Amino acid sequence: MGAGERPPVLFLHGVFVNGDVWRNVVSRLSGSFDCVVPDLPFGSHHTPMNADADLSPLGIADLIADFIRALDIAPVRLVANDSGGAFAQIMTAQHPELVDSLVLTNCDCYDNFFPLIFRYLTPLSRIPGGLWPIAQSLRLKPIRRSPLAYGWSTARPLPPQVEKAYVAPLLRSEIRRDIAKAMKDVHPRYTHAAIEALRTYSGRALVAWGDADKYFPLRLGEQLARDIPNATFVKIPGARAFVPEDAPEELAKLVSDFFT
């Protein structure tokens, strides 16, 4: 990186959302950092993957690694949320040379890949057409705002236009194909293997955890900060799983201070 260039920061999101989850954080950081916000093939993306793409957990990790190499931004500063945090851990464990430093907000880890309430998605994804009724049900606002969808992810309901932007792509069969492939092999063995590898990670890490999360309790963030060397733990009061939605200003300041 040459003198005067802004450092790149890569943001990873979770399933059934897209890069828009970072919009209120990125808008506060874009003056100081080159913010890279891909839409991963997690059900709210608009461009389908090739039919033969490897979207297993290790395949997703390699996809992220290839993305970093293609943009020539390694070693990158990495920020992740929700199930994107699990893939950030897996990718960093597999390719530590690509990650300069790591920020994890409330995310899948340890036995919570996925959290218990969403664990039905893995076997459902293995059934041909199994996600079609999920996609159809999410057209209804009461379903979208239930605990089985986005209802417990934020302290306040998502803006209606954001909810709809997350759900609309899922109505397309090729998008459901991608997210089914991404979820059908999800298992805690991947997150346990990742954290074991990260015990020797030499980069800095920040664990910024909302303390009102019903899916990922505070103790998980505290454990991550203990298990990753050179990690700092910060509690974000009142934030739930989607920390970038609930506390964008506080999170942006934490990220800026950490990467500066």
PDB file of C-alpha atoms in Angstrom:
ATOM      1  CA  MET A   1       0.000   0.000   0.000  1.00  0.00           C
ATOM      2  CA  GLY A   2       1.569   3.251  -1.109  1.00  0.00           C
ATOM      3  CA  ALA A   3       1.840   6.442   0.887  1.00  0.00           C
ATOM      4  CA  GLY A   4      -1.464   8.241   1.109  1.00  0.00           C
ATOM      5  CA  GLU A   5      -3.560   5.250   0.095  1.00  0.00           C
ATOM      6  CA  ARG A   6      -6.511   4.434   2.309  1.00  0.00           C
ATOM      7  CA  PRO A   7      -6.306   0.996   3.961  1.00  0.00           C
ATOM      8  CA  PRO A   8      -8.832  -1.538   2.624  1.00  0.00           C
ATOM      9  CA  VAL A   9     -11.379  -3.074   4.990  1.00  0.00           C
ATOM     10  CA  LEU A  10     -13.414  -6.121   3.939  1.00  0.00           C
ATOM     11  CA  PHE A  11     -16.884  -6.559   5.482  1.00  0.00           C
ATOM     12  CA  LEU A  12     -18.604  -9.967   5.603  1.00  0.00           C
ATOM     13  CA  HIS A  13     -22.314 -10.463   6.269  1.00  0.00           C
ATOM     14  CA  GLY A  14     -24.377 -13.484   7.274  1.00  0.00           C
ATOM     15  CA  VAL A  15     -27.106 -15.581   5.675  1.00  0.00           C
ATOM     16  CA  PHE A  16     -30.395 -14.079   4.458  1.00  0.00           C
ATOM     17  CA  VAL A  17     -28.891 -10.582   4.343  1.00  0.00           C
ATOM     18  CA  ASN A  18     -26.453  -8.888   1.978  1.00  0.00           C
ATOM     19  CA  GLY A  19     -23.851  -6.147   2.152  1.00  0.00           C
ATOM     20  CA  ASP A  20     -26.553  -3.580   2.954  1.00  0.00           C
ATOM     21  CA  VAL A  21     -26.335  -4.691   6.580  1.00  0.00           C
ATOM     22  CA  TRP A  22     -23.100  -2.648   6.718  1.00  0.00           C
ATOM     23  CA  ARG A  23     -24.508   0.495   5.063  1.00  0.00           C
ATOM     24  CA  ASN A  24     -24.637   2.632   8.219  1.00  0.00           C
ATOM     25  CA  VAL A  25     -21.150   1.560   9.310  1.00  0.00           C
ATOM     26  CA  VAL A  26     -19.525   1.977   5.898  1.00  0.00           C
ATOM     27  CA  SER A  27     -21.014   5.445   5.428  1.00  0.00           C
ATOM     28  CA  ARG A  28     -19.140   6.511   8.576  1.00  0.00           C
ATOM     29  CA  LEU A  29     -15.844   4.878   7.563  1.00  0.00           C
ATOM     30  CA  SER A  30     -15.633   5.483   3.827  1.00  0.00           C
ATOM     31  CA  GLY A  31     -13.793   8.781   4.266  1.00  0.00           C
ATOM     32  CA  SER A  32     -10.887   7.035   5.994  1.00  0.00           C
ATOM     33  CA  PHE A  33     -10.908   3.496   4.583  1.00  0.00           C
ATOM     34  CA  ASP A  34     -11.528   1.760   1.280  1.00  0.00           C
ATOM     35  CA  CYS A  35     -14.551  -0.276   2.324  1.00  0.00           C
ATOM     36  CA  VAL A  36     -15.069  -3.484   0.346  1.00  0.00           C
ATOM     37  CA  VAL A  37     -18.556  -4.925   0.838  1.00  0.00           C
ATOM     38  CA  PRO A  38     -19.333  -8.007  -1.291  1.00  0.00           C
ATOM     39  CA  ASP A  39     -22.714  -9.695  -1.498  1.00  0.00           C
ATOM     40  CA  LEU A  40     -21.941 -13.297  -0.587  1.00  0.00           C
ATOM     41  CA  PRO A  41     -24.102 -16.159  -1.962  1.00  0.00           C
ATOM     42  CA  PHE A  42     -26.187 -16.351   1.205  1.00  0.00           C
ATOM     43  CA  GLY A  43     -29.715 -15.908  -0.144  1.00  0.00           C
ATOM     44  CA  SER A  44     -29.988 -12.132  -0.477  1.00  0.00           C
ATOM     45  CA  HIS A  45     -27.524 -11.812  -3.373  1.00  0.00           C
ATOM     46  CA  HIS A  46     -28.655 -10.809  -6.862  1.00  0.00           C
ATOM     47  CA  THR A  47     -26.113 -12.558  -9.106  1.00  0.00           C
ATOM     48  CA  PRO A  48     -26.232 -16.365  -8.842  1.00  0.00           C
ATOM     49  CA  MET A  49     -23.077 -18.432  -8.661  1.00  0.00           C
ATOM     50  CA  ASN A  50     -22.145 -20.987 -11.290  1.00  0.00           C
ATOM     51  CA  ALA A  51     -24.137 -24.169 -10.780  1.00  0.00           C
ATOM     52  CA  ASP A  52     -20.984 -26.171  -9.994  1.00  0.00           C
ATOM     53  CA  ALA A  53     -19.567 -23.670  -7.456  1.00  0.00           C
ATOM     54  CA  ASP A  54     -18.275 -25.175  -4.208  1.00  0.00           C
ATOM     55  CA  LEU A  55     -20.340 -23.471  -1.506  1.00  0.00           C
ATOM     56  CA  SER A  56     -19.458 -25.773   1.364  1.00  0.00           C
ATOM     57  CA  PRO A  57     -18.042 -23.981   4.436  1.00  0.00           C
ATOM     58  CA  LEU A  58     -14.478 -24.585   3.246  1.00  0.00           C
ATOM     59  CA  GLY A  59     -15.516 -23.666  -0.300  1.00  0.00           C
ATOM     60  CA  ILE A  60     -16.944 -20.350   0.937  1.00  0.00           C
ATOM     61  CA  ALA A  61     -13.710 -19.712   2.845  1.00  0.00           C
ATOM     62  CA  ASP A  62     -11.735 -20.316  -0.352  1.00  0.00           C
ATOM     63  CA  LEU A  63     -14.139 -18.058  -2.265  1.00  0.00           C
ATOM     64  CA  ILE A  64     -13.438 -15.218   0.175  1.00  0.00           C
ATOM     65  CA  ALA A  65      -9.706 -15.911  -0.018  1.00  0.00           C
ATOM     66  CA  ASP A  66      -9.806 -15.832  -3.825  1.00  0.00           C
ATOM     67  CA  PHE A  67     -11.756 -12.560  -3.660  1.00  0.00           C
ATOM     68  CA  ILE A  68      -9.053 -11.008  -1.465  1.00  0.00           C
ATOM     69  CA  ARG A  69      -6.329 -12.176  -3.846  1.00  0.00           C
ATOM     70  CA  ALA A  70      -8.217 -10.997  -6.926  1.00  0.00           C
ATOM     71  CA  LEU A  71      -8.536  -7.479  -5.485  1.00  0.00           C
ATOM     72  CA  ASP A  72      -4.915  -7.562  -4.312  1.00  0.00           C
ATOM     73  CA  ILE A  73      -5.849  -6.282  -0.849  1.00  0.00           C
ATOM     74  CA  ALA A  74      -3.996  -8.852   1.263  1.00  0.00           C
ATOM     75  CA  PRO A  75      -3.281  -8.780   4.085  1.00  0.00           C
ATOM     76  CA  VAL A  76      -6.720  -7.300   4.630  1.00  0.00           C
ATOM     77  CA  ARG A  77      -8.474  -5.842   7.632  1.00  0.00           C
ATOM     78  CA  LEU A  78     -11.527  -8.043   8.068  1.00  0.00           C
ATOM     79  CA  VAL A  79     -14.835  -7.206   9.792  1.00  0.00           C
ATOM     80  CA  ALA A  80     -17.605  -9.788  10.113  1.00  0.00           C
ATOM     81  CA  ASN A  81     -21.059 -10.271  11.606  1.00  0.00           C
ATOM     82  CA  ASP A  82     -23.541 -13.107  12.171  1.00  0.00           C
ATOM     83  CA  SER A  83     -22.767 -16.267  10.152  1.00  0.00           C
ATOM     84  CA  GLY A  84     -20.296 -14.155   8.194  1.00  0.00           C
ATOM     85  CA  GLY A  85     -18.237 -14.251  11.370  1.00  0.00           C
ATOM     86  CA  ALA A  86     -18.046 -18.035  11.203  1.00  0.00           C
ATOM     87  CA  PHE A  87     -16.779 -17.850   7.635  1.00  0.00           C
ATOM     88  CA  ALA A  88     -14.313 -15.141   8.657  1.00  0.00           C
ATOM     89  CA  GLN A  89     -12.949 -17.470  11.342  1.00  0.00           C
ATOM     90  CA  ILE A  90     -12.757 -20.423   8.946  1.00  0.00           C
ATOM     91  CA  MET A  91     -11.103 -18.373   6.203  1.00  0.00           C
ATOM     92  CA  THR A  92      -8.602 -16.779   8.594  1.00  0.00           C
ATOM     93  CA  ALA A  93      -7.763 -20.187  10.041  1.00  0.00           C
ATOM     94  CA  GLN A  94      -7.206 -21.588   6.541  1.00  0.00           C
ATOM     95  CA  HIS A  95      -5.409 -18.539   5.106  1.00  0.00           C
ATOM     96  CA  PRO A  96      -3.947 -16.508   8.008  1.00  0.00           C
ATOM     97  CA  GLU A  97      -1.480 -14.777   5.699  1.00  0.00           C
ATOM     98  CA  LEU A  98      -4.393 -12.990   4.000  1.00  0.00           C
ATOM     99  CA  VAL A  99      -5.717 -11.315   7.174  1.00  0.00           C
ATOM    100  CA  ASP A 100      -3.854  -8.455   8.809  1.00  0.00           C
ATOM    101  CA  SER A 101      -6.350  -8.031  11.630  1.00  0.00           C
ATOM    102  CA  LEU A 102      -9.835  -9.175  12.493  1.00  0.00           C
ATOM    103  CA  VAL A 103     -12.980  -7.649  13.987  1.00  0.00           C
ATOM    104  CA  LEU A 104     -15.720 -10.078  15.004  1.00  0.00           C
ATOM    105  CA  THR A 105     -19.128  -8.820  16.055  1.00  0.00           C
ATOM    106  CA  ASN A 106     -21.897 -11.127  17.304  1.00  0.00           C
ATOM    107  CA  CYS A 107     -21.515 -14.226  15.169  1.00  0.00           C
ATOM    108  CA  ASP A 108     -21.708 -17.980  14.816  1.00  0.00           C
ATOM    109  CA  CYS A 109     -18.947 -19.737  16.739  1.00  0.00           C
ATOM    110  CA  TYR A 110     -18.235 -22.901  18.704  1.00  0.00           C
ATOM    111  CA  ASP A 111     -21.444 -25.008  18.915  1.00  0.00           C
ATOM    112  CA  ASN A 112     -23.562 -22.199  17.449  1.00  0.00           C
ATOM    113  CA  PHE A 113     -23.092 -22.787  13.745  1.00  0.00           C
ATOM    114  CA  PHE A 114     -26.036 -22.300  13.340  1.00  0.00           C
ATOM    115  CA  PRO A 115     -27.694 -21.263  16.622  1.00  0.00           C
ATOM    116  CA  LEU A 116     -30.173 -23.866  17.855  1.00  0.00           C
ATOM    117  CA  ILE A 117     -33.260 -21.951  16.696  1.00  0.00           C
ATOM    118  CA  PHE A 118     -31.942 -21.925  13.098  1.00  0.00           C
ATOM    119  CA  ARG A 119     -30.414 -25.382  13.030  1.00  0.00           C
ATOM    120  CA  TYR A 120     -33.399 -26.764  11.101  1.00  0.00           C
ATOM    121  CA  LEU A 121     -32.125 -24.868   8.047  1.00  0.00           C
ATOM    122  CA  THR A 122     -29.286 -27.343   7.472  1.00  0.00           C
ATOM    123  CA  PRO A 123     -31.389 -30.497   6.965  1.00  0.00           C
ATOM    124  CA  LEU A 124     -34.062 -28.464   5.190  1.00  0.00           C
ATOM    125  CA  SER A 125     -31.456 -27.262   2.691  1.00  0.00           C
ATOM    126  CA  ARG A 126     -30.692 -30.856   1.721  1.00  0.00           C
ATOM    127  CA  ILE A 127     -34.281 -31.442   0.565  1.00  0.00           C
ATOM    128  CA  PRO A 128     -34.936 -30.454  -3.075  1.00  0.00           C
ATOM    129  CA  GLY A 129     -37.225 -27.431  -2.959  1.00  0.00           C
ATOM    130  CA  GLY A 130     -37.009 -27.322   0.823  1.00  0.00           C
ATOM    131  CA  LEU A 131     -36.384 -23.577   0.957  1.00  0.00           C
ATOM    132  CA  TRP A 132     -39.318 -22.659  -1.290  1.00  0.00           C
ATOM    133  CA  PRO A 133     -41.854 -22.460   1.584  1.00  0.00           C
ATOM    134  CA  ILE A 134     -39.346 -20.423   3.612  1.00  0.00           C
ATOM    135  CA  ALA A 135     -39.021 -17.932   0.766  1.00  0.00           C
ATOM    136  CA  GLN A 136     -42.785 -17.671   0.354  1.00  0.00           C
ATOM    137  CA  SER A 137     -43.434 -17.232   4.074  1.00  0.00           C
ATOM    138  CA  LEU A 138     -40.917 -14.381   4.287  1.00  0.00           C
ATOM    139  CA  ARG A 139     -43.140 -12.330   2.020  1.00  0.00           C
ATOM    140  CA  LEU A 140     -45.340 -11.813   5.091  1.00  0.00           C
ATOM    141  CA  LYS A 141     -44.297  -9.108   7.538  1.00  0.00           C
ATOM    142  CA  PRO A 142     -45.363 -11.049  10.685  1.00  0.00           C
ATOM    143  CA  ILE A 143     -43.116 -13.943   9.609  1.00  0.00           C
ATOM    144  CA  ARG A 144     -40.190 -11.656   8.748  1.00  0.00           C
ATOM    145  CA  ARG A 145     -40.446 -10.096  12.192  1.00  0.00           C
ATOM    146  CA  SER A 146     -40.746 -13.378  14.091  1.00  0.00           C
ATOM    147  CA  PRO A 147     -37.861 -14.951  16.061  1.00  0.00           C
ATOM    148  CA  LEU A 148     -37.479 -17.520  13.242  1.00  0.00           C
ATOM    149  CA  ALA A 149     -36.553 -14.758  10.804  1.00  0.00           C
ATOM    150  CA  TYR A 150     -35.269 -11.251  11.603  1.00  0.00           C
ATOM    151  CA  GLY A 151     -37.356 -10.556  14.689  1.00  0.00           C
ATOM    152  CA  TRP A 152     -34.705 -11.183  17.323  1.00  0.00           C
ATOM    153  CA  SER A 153     -31.783  -9.968  15.217  1.00  0.00           C
ATOM    154  CA  THR A 154     -32.229  -6.288  16.013  1.00  0.00           C
ATOM    155  CA  ALA A 155     -33.420  -4.210  18.947  1.00  0.00           C
ATOM    156  CA  ARG A 156     -35.896  -2.447  16.631  1.00  0.00           C
ATOM    157  CA  PRO A 157     -37.570  -3.793  13.484  1.00  0.00           C
ATOM    158  CA  LEU A 158     -35.567  -3.437  10.308  1.00  0.00           C
ATOM    159  CA  PRO A 159     -36.746  -0.691   7.949  1.00  0.00           C
ATOM    160  CA  PRO A 160     -39.394  -2.219   5.637  1.00  0.00           C
ATOM    161  CA  GLN A 161     -37.366  -1.495   2.498  1.00  0.00           C
ATOM    162  CA  VAL A 162     -34.345  -3.263   3.996  1.00  0.00           C
ATOM    163  CA  GLU A 163     -36.398  -6.318   4.978  1.00  0.00           C
ATOM    164  CA  LYS A 164     -37.791  -6.551   1.456  1.00  0.00           C
ATOM    165  CA  ALA A 165     -34.359  -6.125  -0.126  1.00  0.00           C
ATOM    166  CA  TYR A 166     -33.079  -9.050   1.918  1.00  0.00           C
ATOM    167  CA  VAL A 167     -36.029 -11.295   1.053  1.00  0.00           C
ATOM    168  CA  ALA A 168     -36.706 -10.494  -2.627  1.00  0.00           C
ATOM    169  CA  PRO A 169     -33.727 -12.385  -4.126  1.00  0.00           C
ATOM    170  CA  LEU A 170     -34.735 -15.552  -2.273  1.00  0.00           C
ATOM    171  CA  LEU A 171     -37.826 -15.810  -4.470  1.00  0.00           C
ATOM    172  CA  ARG A 172     -35.572 -16.769  -7.404  1.00  0.00           C
ATOM    173  CA  SER A 173     -34.812 -20.487  -7.762  1.00  0.00           C
ATOM    174  CA  GLU A 174     -31.118 -20.042  -8.614  1.00  0.00           C
ATOM    175  CA  ILE A 175     -30.613 -17.888  -5.516  1.00  0.00           C
ATOM    176  CA  ARG A 176     -32.306 -20.547  -3.367  1.00  0.00           C
ATOM    177  CA  ARG A 177     -30.017 -23.116  -5.002  1.00  0.00           C
ATOM    178  CA  ASP A 178     -26.973 -21.134  -3.860  1.00  0.00           C
ATOM    179  CA  ILE A 179     -28.070 -20.602  -0.277  1.00  0.00           C
ATOM    180  CA  ALA A 180     -29.148 -24.254   0.014  1.00  0.00           C
ATOM    181  CA  LYS A 181     -25.646 -25.308  -1.053  1.00  0.00           C
ATOM    182  CA  ALA A 182     -24.117 -22.860   1.433  1.00  0.00           C
ATOM    183  CA  MET A 183     -26.202 -24.140   4.355  1.00  0.00           C
ATOM    184  CA  LYS A 184     -26.534 -27.875   3.762  1.00  0.00           C
ATOM    185  CA  ASP A 185     -23.125 -28.752   5.236  1.00  0.00           C
ATOM    186  CA  VAL A 186     -23.036 -26.175   8.030  1.00  0.00           C
ATOM    187  CA  HIS A 187     -21.839 -27.887  11.208  1.00  0.00           C
ATOM    188  CA  PRO A 188     -20.068 -26.833  14.426  1.00  0.00           C
ATOM    189  CA  ARG A 189     -17.066 -28.988  13.515  1.00  0.00           C
ATOM    190  CA  TYR A 190     -15.993 -26.176  11.183  1.00  0.00           C
ATOM    191  CA  THR A 191     -16.143 -23.459  13.824  1.00  0.00           C
ATOM    192  CA  HIS A 192     -14.445 -25.667  16.419  1.00  0.00           C
ATOM    193  CA  ALA A 193     -11.635 -26.459  13.968  1.00  0.00           C
ATOM    194  CA  ALA A 194     -11.314 -22.774  13.123  1.00  0.00           C
ATOM    195  CA  ILE A 195     -10.974 -21.605  16.714  1.00  0.00           C
ATOM    196  CA  GLU A 196      -8.373 -24.274  17.399  1.00  0.00           C
ATOM    197  CA  ALA A 197      -6.331 -22.954  14.472  1.00  0.00           C
ATOM    198  CA  LEU A 198      -6.870 -19.337  15.551  1.00  0.00           C
ATOM    199  CA  ARG A 199      -5.230 -20.040  18.902  1.00  0.00           C
ATOM    200  CA  THR A 200      -1.953 -19.454  17.038  1.00  0.00           C
ATOM    201  CA  TYR A 201      -3.141 -16.504  14.917  1.00  0.00           C
ATOM    202  CA  SER A 202      -0.531 -13.743  15.134  1.00  0.00           C
ATOM    203  CA  GLY A 203      -2.676 -10.816  13.987  1.00  0.00           C
ATOM    204  CA  ARG A 204      -4.626  -8.463  16.221  1.00  0.00           C
ATOM    205  CA  ALA A 205      -8.305  -9.089  16.876  1.00  0.00           C
ATOM    206  CA  LEU A 206     -11.216  -7.112  18.275  1.00  0.00           C
ATOM    207  CA  VAL A 207     -14.358  -8.823  19.532  1.00  0.00           C
ATOM    208  CA  ALA A 208     -17.158  -6.228  19.712  1.00  0.00           C
ATOM    209  CA  TRP A 209     -20.264  -7.916  21.101  1.00  0.00           C
ATOM    210  CA  GLY A 210     -23.802  -6.681  21.636  1.00  0.00           C
ATOM    211  CA  ASP A 211     -24.978  -7.608  25.121  1.00  0.00           C
ATOM    212  CA  ALA A 212     -28.712  -7.972  24.304  1.00  0.00           C
ATOM    213  CA  ASP A 213     -28.383 -10.779  21.754  1.00  0.00           C
ATOM    214  CA  LYS A 214     -30.847 -13.662  22.036  1.00  0.00           C
ATOM    215  CA  TYR A 215     -28.910 -15.862  19.575  1.00  0.00           C
ATOM    216  CA  PHE A 216     -25.274 -15.269  20.527  1.00  0.00           C
ATOM    217  CA  PRO A 217     -24.985 -14.553  24.272  1.00  0.00           C
ATOM    218  CA  LEU A 218     -22.243 -12.352  25.649  1.00  0.00           C
ATOM    219  CA  ARG A 219     -20.301 -15.312  27.017  1.00  0.00           C
ATOM    220  CA  LEU A 220     -19.541 -16.470  23.465  1.00  0.00           C
ATOM    221  CA  GLY A 221     -17.865 -13.189  22.599  1.00  0.00           C
ATOM    222  CA  GLU A 222     -15.914 -13.262  25.847  1.00  0.00           C
ATOM    223  CA  GLN A 223     -14.766 -16.810  25.073  1.00  0.00           C
ATOM    224  CA  LEU A 224     -13.651 -15.822  21.561  1.00  0.00           C
ATOM    225  CA  ALA A 225     -11.593 -12.996  23.013  1.00  0.00           C
ATOM    226  CA  ARG A 226      -9.924 -15.440  25.400  1.00  0.00           C
ATOM    227  CA  ASP A 227      -9.211 -18.029  22.726  1.00  0.00           C
ATOM    228  CA  ILE A 228      -7.792 -15.709  20.045  1.00  0.00           C
ATOM    229  CA  PRO A 229      -4.362 -14.322  20.981  1.00  0.00           C
ATOM    230  CA  ASN A 230      -3.958 -10.543  20.901  1.00  0.00           C
ATOM    231  CA  ALA A 231      -7.747 -10.113  21.083  1.00  0.00           C
ATOM    232  CA  THR A 232      -9.535  -7.254  22.818  1.00  0.00           C
ATOM    233  CA  PHE A 233     -13.135  -7.555  24.005  1.00  0.00           C
ATOM    234  CA  VAL A 234     -15.628  -4.676  23.966  1.00  0.00           C
ATOM    235  CA  LYS A 235     -19.259  -4.902  25.063  1.00  0.00           C
ATOM    236  CA  ILE A 236     -21.821  -2.905  23.065  1.00  0.00           C
ATOM    237  CA  PRO A 237     -24.819  -2.165  25.308  1.00  0.00           C
ATOM    238  CA  GLY A 238     -28.280  -2.835  23.916  1.00  0.00           C
ATOM    239  CA  ALA A 239     -27.172  -4.331  20.597  1.00  0.00           C
ATOM    240  CA  ARG A 240     -28.428  -7.672  19.346  1.00  0.00           C
ATOM    241  CA  ALA A 241     -27.097  -9.979  16.631  1.00  0.00           C
ATOM    242  CA  PHE A 242     -27.098  -7.400  13.825  1.00  0.00           C
ATOM    243  CA  VAL A 243     -24.704  -5.032  15.569  1.00  0.00           C
ATOM    244  CA  PRO A 244     -24.210  -2.967  12.373  1.00  0.00           C
ATOM    245  CA  GLU A 245     -27.955  -2.254  12.405  1.00  0.00           C
ATOM    246  CA  ASP A 246     -28.305  -1.582  16.126  1.00  0.00           C
ATOM    247  CA  ALA A 247     -25.098   0.342  16.902  1.00  0.00           C
ATOM    248  CA  PRO A 248     -23.522   1.570  13.646  1.00  0.00           C
ATOM    249  CA  GLU A 249     -22.002   4.722  15.122  1.00  0.00           C
ATOM    250  CA  GLU A 250     -20.373   2.943  18.048  1.00  0.00           C
ATOM    251  CA  LEU A 251     -19.196   0.067  15.873  1.00  0.00           C
ATOM    252  CA  ALA A 252     -17.759   2.408  13.239  1.00  0.00           C
ATOM    253  CA  LYS A 253     -15.766   4.247  15.917  1.00  0.00           C
ATOM    254  CA  LEU A 254     -14.477   0.975  17.357  1.00  0.00           C
ATOM    255  CA  VAL A 255     -13.424  -0.251  13.913  1.00  0.00           C
ATOM    256  CA  SER A 256     -11.795   3.078  13.037  1.00  0.00           C
ATOM    257  CA  ASP A 257      -9.867   3.258  16.308  1.00  0.00           C
ATOM    258  CA  PHE A 258      -8.803  -0.364  16.019  1.00  0.00           C
ATOM    259  CA  PHE A 259      -7.532  -0.110  12.434  1.00  0.00           C
ATOM    260  CA  THR A 260      -5.918   3.325  12.778  1.00  0.00           C
TER     261      THR A 260
END
